[in-house]
């Protein structure tokens, strides 16, 4: 038994007060005087009651004293001890494995990670040799415990050997989830809330919770010049470039070199530019490289922004850049900072893939031409769409194009080297996979022609509502291959079908009604339908050309496979199921190669940069997660207040019963 709230002992003063009250209370002698027989008889009777009265008074005193004692015990919160808190010292060591821990001091030639491991080893020896218990956690994207509550003879040597065997090269290049690591420690703190946590990191915190000690392993004089981001922007027919740089740890004027390769499709042609960037107060500076327009001011007054005219930077070579294979950015000169992972940057996506489109129609209409024009504009960043319109009365080609659009008048045989759109087919081309039997007119109901019904879950039908499309005449398809998927129908007749079963058959879209006999051409659904179809049959290999370490990339292909090299792939990685998602965990350049269904080999590259937060090696963070370490008294003590309360009620009831005699 123990007392949780020992200050409750003051409540026992109530017992002392009760005793004092009984001592100083006037003690009147109880006598009865009578001169009659009745008096004698009454006196005889009262004399018999005197002993009982004394016992009752004694019982009342005891009940009151015990009741006050119970009340005092309630204040003291007595409990039965189930287990006692650990008196053995326990520590948890958390080591930061983020990319910024690779920062190397110029003076000591040691990295922050190496210094963290050394200091953690010293703390581990101190705890274990003192008979304590130790846990060691490595904080990265996830938390890995190297040891969990190790103790005993030889533990110090075991931990020391394991710590010395740690190599930063075996860890990732992302950020460390220190808060997540602290949360993982809560199961240890549940058993011992008094365990001390040591966090070995390179960041400072404004506030630190009790029971946590942050050991900052950064050294004075460490600094980092960083290329944080770079983008190529299509601007009025030419490329401009936006670069973000920063210098952490000191103010500096950085010399930045930008070399552009494969300028305007010439493999051996490159342009080189070198500029000075002023970086102060650990703030990001934006550098803009573009062609200044006539009469435009030479610079801007925007803080932390510098604008450079590519026309002047190029010297005698005034070539304007309308395509490039890659751009390499680096710091020039003898600059040696303490963190080299962000000193270079590559930009890709400057070469558009050519897409040849043929439009052949018995009666060319502005709806299709308008869609082709809009697609050409919307996909200008990634595709050079080159349309060709077949003159009226001439037969369209069946080879040499990437996309064939036939309207009404069909070719004799399906093309085999590109995607084919068949609009309002009056005949069935050879190898088309369906049979067109007739043309049928539809009757209106209540003045409205019938609307279509469709599968809105398909990618081609994204944001397209077929109920808005009304048709007055259509082609009847008597049968079609199982490779076709019907997306829109009318009275069980297929109105829109797609086939994407390459290899083994042309990728095909079939629309079995005419613009002249429907309202599709004037609806926004038409452009959405064509845009979705374009993205479905000509998917982008990758959604962008710059990623951060740890980011996921969704990949697609226009062939049966996609091969990835570079980065953390020691061997080429071949993907055969699409769309596919991969995690880019190592900085650098990744190359994506594929052969399309039609034999065209393509190659694209993406760059994976360091997280910007890891470039800021002088970061000060606001707060640190405070793990739950509250002691749960129910695990240590069994409450007996219920029993004390029951005794108190019993005593009060007994006192009440004794007082009933006063009324007799």
XYZ file of C-alpha atoms in Angstrom:
664
model
C 0.000 0.000 0.000
C 1.211 3.509 -0.808
C -0.109 7.045 -0.681
C -0.170 8.780 -4.064
C -1.048 12.229 -2.654
C 0.926 12.453 0.594
C -0.152 16.034 1.210
C -3.520 14.536 2.084
C -2.041 13.652 5.496
C -3.047 17.160 6.534
C -6.599 15.846 6.586
C -5.755 13.885 9.756
C -5.795 17.191 11.601
C -9.562 16.771 11.569
C -9.174 13.788 13.923
C -7.035 15.871 16.276
C -9.660 18.620 16.202
C -12.372 16.091 17.089
C -10.402 14.850 20.107
C -9.822 18.404 21.288
C -13.547 19.137 21.003
C -14.389 16.137 23.170
C -11.792 17.157 25.758
C -12.971 20.739 26.206
C -16.703 20.008 25.955
C -18.500 20.718 29.338
C -19.206 17.499 31.223
C -22.431 18.035 33.106
C -23.359 15.436 35.769
C -26.671 13.838 35.057
C -28.728 13.439 38.279
C -32.429 13.073 39.013
C -34.002 14.282 42.262
C -37.453 12.999 43.403
C -39.226 12.804 46.737
C -41.788 10.254 45.700
C -41.863 6.620 44.962
C -41.953 7.470 41.340
C -38.730 9.329 41.800
C -37.069 6.263 43.316
C -38.354 4.004 40.624
C -37.205 6.454 37.892
C -33.832 6.852 39.504
C -33.410 3.107 39.678
C -34.264 2.834 35.996
C -31.897 5.645 34.899
C -29.048 4.127 36.861
C -29.451 1.024 34.783
C -29.109 3.121 31.551
C -25.948 4.942 32.490
C -23.513 2.255 31.264
C -25.330 2.039 27.950
C -25.111 5.815 27.532
C -21.356 5.735 28.036
C -20.890 2.984 25.464
C -23.082 4.882 22.963
C -21.047 8.057 23.433
C -17.836 6.096 22.956
C -19.192 4.510 19.768
C -20.246 7.930 18.450
C -16.749 9.246 19.057
C -15.160 6.267 17.327
C -17.512 6.567 14.325
C -16.781 10.263 13.955
C -13.030 9.741 14.308
C -12.986 6.900 11.783
C -15.169 8.902 9.369
C -12.715 11.812 9.517
C -9.867 9.343 8.996
C -11.608 7.965 5.897
C -12.051 11.470 4.521
C -8.348 12.155 5.091
C -7.457 8.900 3.326
C -9.571 9.930 0.340
C -7.405 13.044 0.116
C -4.253 10.902 0.338
C -5.430 8.569 -2.485
C -4.104 5.290 -1.062
C -3.426 2.549 -3.586
C -2.003 -0.939 -3.819
C 1.365 -0.988 -5.649
C 1.234 -3.220 -8.739
C 4.706 -2.330 -10.035
C 7.302 0.326 -9.375
C 8.766 2.766 -11.947
C 12.119 1.717 -13.319
C 15.043 3.084 -11.375
C 17.479 2.075 -14.122
C 18.494 4.860 -16.522
C 17.261 4.429 -20.081
C 18.093 6.424 -23.207
C 16.926 6.494 -26.812
C 19.349 7.735 -29.469
C 17.886 9.001 -32.758
C 20.352 9.609 -35.602
C 19.310 11.788 -38.547
C 20.067 10.103 -41.915
C 18.785 12.878 -44.193
C 20.765 14.031 -47.224
C 22.001 17.207 -45.512
C 23.907 14.988 -43.054
C 26.341 14.406 -45.950
C 27.613 17.974 -45.484
C 31.388 17.799 -45.007
C 33.385 20.242 -42.906
C 36.372 21.774 -44.677
C 38.269 22.003 -41.375
C 37.785 18.510 -39.957
C 37.081 16.666 -43.238
C 34.241 14.808 -41.512
C 30.596 14.686 -42.459
C 27.777 15.591 -40.141
C 26.661 11.987 -40.151
C 30.095 10.792 -39.035
C 30.097 13.305 -36.191
C 26.582 12.242 -35.190
C 27.622 8.583 -35.050
C 30.709 9.420 -32.964
C 28.737 11.413 -30.401
C 25.982 8.803 -30.284
C 28.615 6.127 -29.616
C 29.972 8.109 -26.662
C 26.495 8.538 -25.193
C 25.730 4.844 -25.689
C 28.848 3.809 -23.769
C 27.973 6.165 -20.923
C 24.462 4.735 -20.577
C 25.306 1.054 -20.960
C 28.407 1.053 -18.756
C 26.289 2.649 -16.046
C 23.921 -0.313 -16.150
C 21.282 1.438 -18.221
C 19.142 0.375 -21.155
C 19.618 1.773 -24.670
C 17.696 2.008 -27.939
C 19.169 3.342 -31.205
C 16.965 4.511 -34.091
C 17.896 5.700 -37.584
C 15.533 8.410 -38.828
C 14.913 8.601 -42.570
C 11.686 8.488 -44.535
C 10.875 5.652 -42.148
C 12.345 4.801 -38.760
C 14.590 1.758 -38.380
C 15.678 0.628 -34.918
C 19.271 -0.539 -34.876
C 18.790 -1.687 -31.278
C 15.754 -1.705 -29.042
C 16.204 -1.728 -25.250
C 19.579 -3.437 -25.235
C 21.461 -3.777 -21.948
C 23.823 -6.031 -20.034
C 27.442 -7.052 -20.289
C 28.940 -6.576 -23.721
C 26.101 -4.355 -24.913
C 28.362 -1.294 -25.133
C 30.807 -3.103 -27.411
C 27.991 -4.482 -29.571
C 26.411 -1.071 -30.055
C 29.760 0.602 -30.704
C 30.673 -1.925 -33.381
C 27.304 -1.505 -35.097
C 27.511 2.301 -35.049
C 31.021 2.316 -36.483
C 29.789 0.093 -39.307
C 27.203 2.628 -40.466
C 27.914 4.202 -43.857
C 25.985 7.246 -45.092
C 26.183 5.870 -48.634
C 23.765 3.142 -47.599
C 21.066 5.667 -46.748
C 18.810 7.657 -49.015
C 18.945 11.194 -50.348
C 15.653 12.389 -48.949
C 14.587 14.136 -45.774
C 14.409 12.595 -42.312
C 11.108 12.307 -40.500
C 12.356 13.174 -37.008
C 8.821 13.645 -35.701
C 7.917 10.199 -36.983
C 10.937 8.711 -35.207
C 9.891 10.357 -31.939
C 6.419 8.912 -32.328
C 7.924 5.450 -32.860
C 9.583 5.819 -29.440
C 6.255 6.026 -27.627
C 6.019 2.275 -27.057
C 9.343 2.445 -25.176
C 8.213 5.507 -23.228
C 5.062 3.640 -22.253
C 7.189 1.199 -20.257
C 9.537 3.879 -18.934
C 8.259 7.457 -19.203
C 11.510 8.716 -17.662
C 13.647 7.549 -20.600
C 15.786 10.340 -22.080
C 15.777 10.926 -25.851
C 18.833 12.280 -27.688
C 18.357 13.495 -31.280
C 21.547 13.809 -33.356
C 20.742 16.092 -36.263
C 21.960 19.179 -38.128
C 18.869 21.330 -37.607
C 18.130 23.700 -34.760
C 14.747 24.056 -33.080
C 13.179 27.058 -31.417
C 11.537 24.877 -28.767
C 12.371 21.400 -27.480
C 10.040 19.292 -25.280
C 11.149 18.119 -21.842
C 12.973 14.826 -21.889
C 14.444 15.441 -25.359
C 17.928 16.765 -26.011
C 18.797 17.917 -29.542
C 22.479 17.482 -30.359
C 23.325 19.711 -33.344
C 26.333 18.241 -35.145
C 26.742 21.147 -37.588
C 30.007 23.082 -37.410
C 30.692 26.766 -37.820
C 31.938 27.777 -41.240
C 29.910 25.208 -43.172
C 28.143 26.691 -46.194
C 26.367 25.529 -49.315
C 25.793 27.017 -52.759
C 22.762 25.348 -54.316
C 20.972 25.172 -57.657
C 17.493 24.579 -56.319
C 15.473 24.378 -59.522
C 15.585 25.109 -63.250
C 12.913 25.146 -65.945
C 12.701 25.743 -69.686
C 9.728 27.851 -70.764
C 8.348 28.151 -74.313
C 8.054 31.907 -74.838
C 6.947 33.487 -78.155
C 8.493 30.797 -80.331
C 11.727 30.453 -78.356
C 12.890 28.975 -75.094
C 13.665 31.009 -72.007
C 15.094 29.577 -68.792
C 14.348 30.190 -65.125
C 16.923 29.120 -62.537
C 16.687 29.343 -58.745
C 19.899 29.480 -56.713
C 20.729 30.139 -53.067
C 23.698 30.276 -50.726
C 23.273 29.058 -47.157
C 25.729 29.845 -44.386
C 27.187 33.008 -45.913
C 26.543 35.724 -48.499
C 28.270 35.167 -51.827
C 28.376 36.136 -55.485
C 28.094 32.855 -57.343
C 29.343 32.281 -60.873
C 26.751 30.168 -62.686
C 27.454 28.463 -65.995
C 24.643 27.360 -68.335
C 25.493 25.240 -71.372
C 22.758 24.429 -73.898
C 23.319 21.301 -76.035
C 21.776 20.235 -79.323
C 20.617 23.743 -80.169
C 17.859 23.793 -82.799
C 18.309 20.145 -83.698
C 22.043 20.369 -84.434
C 23.710 17.594 -82.465
C 27.110 19.273 -82.308
C 25.919 22.806 -81.619
C 25.985 24.190 -78.079
C 25.730 27.622 -76.478
C 27.483 28.631 -73.277
C 26.445 31.395 -70.863
C 28.088 32.499 -67.591
C 26.489 34.968 -65.179
C 27.049 36.214 -61.625
C 24.275 35.633 -59.093
C 24.135 37.599 -55.850
C 22.854 35.462 -52.974
C 22.304 37.006 -49.547
C 20.575 36.264 -46.232
C 19.931 32.582 -47.038
C 17.234 33.670 -49.505
C 16.486 32.229 -52.946
C 17.569 34.243 -55.989
C 15.720 33.752 -59.284
C 17.699 34.080 -62.527
C 15.724 34.565 -65.743
C 17.385 33.991 -69.130
C 15.318 35.227 -72.059
C 15.390 37.307 -75.199
C 14.616 40.896 -74.318
C 12.076 42.554 -76.546
C 12.776 45.857 -78.261
C 12.388 48.771 -75.872
C 12.196 46.538 -72.807
C 14.013 47.719 -69.670
C 17.395 46.137 -69.058
C 16.519 44.847 -65.586
C 13.733 44.615 -63.033
C 13.411 45.978 -59.537
C 11.997 42.751 -58.158
C 13.813 41.658 -55.012
C 16.024 38.585 -55.380
C 15.474 38.441 -59.144
C 17.971 38.980 -61.939
C 17.077 39.058 -65.642
C 19.633 38.326 -68.369
C 19.267 38.918 -72.099
C 20.246 35.775 -74.004
C 20.813 37.948 -77.055
C 23.680 39.761 -75.343
C 25.057 36.845 -73.338
C 25.723 34.802 -76.447
C 28.410 37.136 -77.763
C 28.783 36.886 -81.512
C 26.437 33.898 -81.694
C 22.935 35.379 -81.622
C 21.181 32.065 -82.318
C 17.748 31.916 -80.760
C 16.890 28.622 -79.118
C 13.745 26.958 -80.435
C 14.840 23.452 -79.430
C 17.577 21.794 -77.403
C 18.537 18.320 -76.289
C 19.627 19.274 -72.765
C 20.834 22.134 -70.583
C 23.559 21.663 -67.976
C 23.885 24.111 -65.082
C 26.856 24.241 -62.714
C 28.886 26.618 -60.592
C 32.113 27.674 -62.250
C 35.409 28.777 -60.759
C 37.240 27.334 -57.765
C 34.175 27.369 -55.529
C 34.132 24.479 -53.064
C 31.178 24.421 -50.727
C 30.487 21.808 -48.068
C 27.600 20.073 -49.843
C 28.065 18.988 -53.446
C 24.797 17.209 -54.228
C 23.079 20.365 -55.513
C 25.961 21.985 -57.409
C 24.698 20.699 -60.782
C 21.353 20.573 -62.555
C 20.136 19.244 -65.914
C 17.111 20.419 -67.875
C 15.361 18.254 -70.479
C 12.212 18.436 -72.551
C 13.499 20.857 -75.185
C 12.984 18.529 -78.129
C 9.421 18.062 -79.304
C 8.411 14.814 -80.877
C 7.036 15.191 -84.383
C 3.505 13.959 -84.984
C 2.317 13.828 -88.586
C -1.468 14.015 -88.973
C -3.440 13.377 -92.170
C -7.055 14.472 -92.543
C -8.945 13.012 -95.509
C -12.633 13.762 -96.050
C -15.119 13.760 -98.891
C -16.426 17.041 -97.473
C -13.829 18.601 -95.126
C -15.519 20.438 -92.282
C -14.257 23.168 -89.952
C -14.964 21.122 -86.844
C -12.160 18.616 -87.440
C -9.735 21.273 -88.686
C -10.507 23.361 -85.607
C -9.819 20.453 -83.283
C -6.484 19.718 -84.980
C -5.511 23.379 -84.606
C -6.448 23.401 -80.923
C -4.576 20.172 -80.244
C -1.533 21.608 -81.960
C -1.663 24.618 -79.637
C -2.467 22.762 -76.421
C 0.274 20.164 -76.872
C 2.887 22.552 -78.279
C 5.183 21.960 -75.294
C 5.598 18.267 -76.066
C 4.492 17.669 -79.662
C 5.242 19.264 -83.001
C 1.952 18.411 -84.694
C 2.250 18.701 -88.480
C -1.205 18.454 -90.134
C -1.791 17.538 -93.768
C -5.223 17.916 -95.368
C -5.995 15.779 -98.395
C -7.584 17.757 -101.189
C -11.205 17.055 -101.959
C -11.547 14.212 -104.432
C -8.092 12.772 -103.714
C -7.454 9.528 -101.874
C -5.701 9.724 -98.556
C -2.362 8.006 -97.982
C -2.209 4.837 -95.912
C 1.392 5.135 -94.798
C 3.832 7.801 -93.660
C 1.690 9.390 -90.910
C 1.315 8.932 -87.171
C -2.397 9.756 -87.083
C -4.884 9.162 -89.885
C -8.316 10.798 -89.822
C -10.725 9.517 -92.461
C -14.181 11.043 -92.657
C -16.988 9.470 -94.683
C -14.720 8.258 -97.510
C -12.721 5.300 -96.232
C -9.461 3.803 -97.554
C -9.538 0.376 -99.120
C -7.129 -0.996 -96.527
C -6.344 0.149 -92.996
C -2.976 1.882 -92.458
C -0.544 -0.154 -90.382
C 1.953 2.466 -89.248
C -0.210 4.796 -87.172
C -3.384 5.433 -85.215
C -6.558 5.587 -87.318
C -9.722 7.629 -86.678
C -12.693 6.571 -88.825
C -15.492 9.156 -88.724
C -18.896 8.276 -90.219
C -17.491 5.317 -92.217
C -19.473 4.763 -95.415
C -17.587 1.511 -96.058
C -15.572 -1.041 -94.117
C -11.827 -0.883 -94.896
C -9.929 -4.129 -95.084
C -8.609 -5.233 -91.665
C -10.733 -2.640 -89.868
C -12.258 -5.288 -87.600
C -15.925 -4.430 -88.180
C -18.615 -4.662 -90.855
C -20.640 -1.633 -91.872
C -23.962 -2.850 -93.260
C -26.136 0.198 -93.869
C -27.053 3.755 -93.011
C -30.225 4.519 -91.083
C -32.141 7.681 -90.299
C -33.575 8.315 -86.849
C -36.896 9.919 -86.026
C -37.339 12.675 -83.439
C -39.530 12.299 -80.362
C -41.342 15.430 -79.184
C -39.192 17.410 -81.559
C -35.882 16.015 -80.244
C -33.636 13.430 -81.841
C -32.421 10.574 -79.629
C -29.375 11.097 -77.425
C -26.535 8.662 -76.895
C -25.697 6.464 -73.942
C -22.113 5.787 -72.925
C -19.441 4.392 -70.610
C -18.085 7.464 -68.845
C -15.411 5.477 -66.951
C -13.157 5.043 -69.978
C -10.237 7.465 -70.442
C -11.610 8.595 -73.814
C -14.894 9.556 -72.136
C -13.357 11.691 -69.388
C -15.675 14.683 -68.703
C -17.803 13.742 -71.736
C -21.566 13.446 -71.202
C -23.061 11.416 -74.095
C -26.585 12.461 -73.129
C -25.961 15.859 -74.714
C -25.133 14.309 -78.098
C -28.137 13.908 -80.408
C -28.010 12.040 -83.712
C -30.429 12.002 -86.658
C -28.552 9.584 -88.940
C -25.932 6.923 -88.273
C -24.047 3.978 -89.725
C -25.167 0.478 -88.774
C -22.381 -1.873 -87.702
C -23.577 -5.445 -88.052
C -20.618 -7.045 -86.268
C -17.236 -6.097 -84.848
C -14.208 -7.787 -83.317
C -14.001 -8.463 -79.607
C -10.936 -6.206 -79.558
C -13.252 -3.199 -79.890
C -14.702 -1.529 -76.827
C -18.020 0.274 -77.285
C -18.005 3.630 -75.492
C -21.242 5.162 -76.835
C -24.324 3.498 -78.227
C -27.863 4.189 -79.419
C -30.607 1.567 -79.322
C -27.902 -1.099 -78.861
C -26.096 0.130 -81.985
C -22.426 1.075 -81.389
C -21.837 4.791 -81.985
C -18.258 5.124 -80.703
C -15.729 2.291 -80.537
C -12.019 2.135 -79.729
C -9.440 -0.562 -80.270
C -6.048 -0.470 -78.584
C -4.785 -4.009 -78.956
C -1.365 -3.331 -80.385
C 0.539 -5.244 -81.499
C -1.738 -7.282 -83.746
C -4.060 -4.617 -85.096
C -4.168 -0.901 -85.744
C -5.120 1.388 -82.890
C -8.497 2.612 -84.031
C -11.298 4.982 -83.085
C -14.609 4.576 -84.948
C -17.394 7.190 -84.747
C -20.478 5.877 -86.544
C -22.313 9.141 -87.199
C -21.770 12.363 -89.087
C -21.223 15.944 -87.937
C -23.835 16.971 -90.471
C -26.460 14.767 -88.785
C -25.614 15.417 -85.137
C -24.954 18.306 -82.798
C -21.542 16.994 -81.692
C -19.555 19.569 -83.667
C -21.003 22.501 -81.711
C -20.693 20.869 -78.286
C -17.653 21.135 -75.989
C -17.863 17.344 -75.785
C -16.337 17.112 -79.277
C -13.042 18.733 -78.328
C -12.953 16.850 -75.023
C -13.526 13.621 -76.921
C -10.719 14.329 -79.386
C -8.340 15.561 -76.675
C -8.982 12.486 -74.553
C -8.487 10.250 -77.586
C -5.209 11.985 -78.402
C -3.914 11.457 -74.861
C -5.163 7.873 -74.897
C -3.415 6.851 -78.107
C -0.387 9.164 -77.720
C 0.282 9.149 -73.979
C 3.163 11.197 -72.618
C 5.959 8.934 -71.439
C 6.365 11.031 -68.317
C 4.293 13.942 -66.998
C 7.252 16.285 -66.403
C 11.024 16.399 -66.725
C 12.075 17.449 -63.204
C 11.336 15.475 -60.035
C 12.512 15.615 -56.432
C 14.153 12.712 -54.642
C 11.481 10.427 -53.228
C 8.823 11.619 -55.659
C 6.749 9.114 -57.619
C 6.688 9.243 -61.425
C 3.866 7.796 -63.512
C 5.170 6.286 -66.728
C 3.426 5.286 -69.924
C 4.485 3.990 -73.308
C 3.413 3.805 -76.929
C 4.951 0.401 -77.299
C 5.131 -2.910 -75.501
C 7.903 -1.937 -73.095
C 9.869 0.936 -71.588
C 13.514 0.700 -70.497
C 14.865 2.897 -67.700
C 18.554 3.484 -67.015
C 20.472 5.756 -64.665
C 19.790 6.829 -61.117
C 19.710 3.911 -58.694
C 19.184 1.292 -61.414
C 22.414 -0.696 -61.634
C 20.848 -2.710 -64.442
C 18.314 -1.398 -66.994
C 14.773 -1.691 -65.680
C 12.209 -2.932 -68.217
C 8.525 -2.129 -67.654
C 5.837 -3.945 -69.648
C 2.597 -2.991 -67.859
C 1.232 0.537 -68.130
C 0.600 2.939 -66.622
C 3.405 2.205 -64.177
C 4.586 4.108 -61.120
C 8.158 4.177 -59.830
C 9.800 6.016 -56.946
C 12.844 8.088 -57.894
C 15.106 7.745 -54.872
C 18.517 8.869 -56.168
C 19.413 12.277 -57.660
C 20.668 12.500 -61.221
C 19.566 11.780 -64.780
C 17.246 8.923 -65.749
C 16.883 7.875 -69.399
C 13.647 6.390 -70.763
C 13.840 4.412 -74.016
C 11.093 2.723 -76.000
C 10.182 1.455 -79.432
C 6.637 2.388 -80.428
C 4.166 -0.064 -81.904
C 5.085 1.310 -85.318
C 8.858 0.850 -85.008
C 9.890 4.373 -84.016
C 12.612 4.507 -81.359
C 12.299 7.334 -78.843
C 14.499 8.452 -75.971
C 13.637 10.919 -73.221
C 15.422 11.963 -70.043
C 14.301 13.338 -66.699
C 16.303 14.896 -63.900
C 15.848 14.110 -60.221
C 16.949 16.960 -57.970
C 17.690 17.139 -54.272
C 14.843 18.271 -51.995
C 15.161 22.018 -51.461
C 14.878 21.587 -47.694
C 18.036 19.454 -47.709
C 20.010 22.203 -49.445
C 19.331 24.577 -46.552
C 22.052 23.283 -44.231
C 21.472 26.115 -41.718
C 17.757 25.512 -41.239
C 16.047 26.445 -37.974
C 12.774 24.638 -37.403
C 9.893 25.814 -35.269
C 9.220 22.897 -32.959
C 9.736 19.229 -32.326
C 7.097 16.572 -31.774
C 6.466 15.849 -28.110
C 5.944 12.085 -27.716
C 3.356 10.821 -25.265
C 5.198 9.851 -22.118
C 2.506 10.390 -19.430
C 2.477 7.808 -16.680
C -0.698 5.769 -16.534
C -1.281 5.284 -12.813
C -3.564 2.334 -13.503
C -0.493 0.378 -14.658
C 1.346 1.045 -11.389
C -1.369 1.248 -8.704
C -4.719 -0.305 -7.886
C -7.144 2.273 -6.536
C -8.781 1.481 -3.123
C -10.944 4.606 -2.877
C -14.059 2.512 -3.505
C -13.448 0.474 -0.358
C -12.712 3.579 1.713
C -15.909 5.200 0.463
C -17.882 2.084 1.416
C -16.380 2.171 4.927
C -17.192 5.882 5.236
C -20.828 5.294 4.295
C -21.054 2.435 6.805
C -19.615 4.586 9.601
C -21.983 7.456 8.871
C -24.916 5.044 8.833
C -23.836 3.603 12.195
C -23.534 7.107 13.658
C -27.044 7.890 12.439
C -28.379 4.748 14.093
C -26.716 5.700 17.389
C -28.290 9.132 17.273
C -31.743 7.527 16.988
C -31.527 6.796 20.730
C -31.656 10.530 21.389
C -35.193 10.628 20.128
C -36.470 7.821 22.329
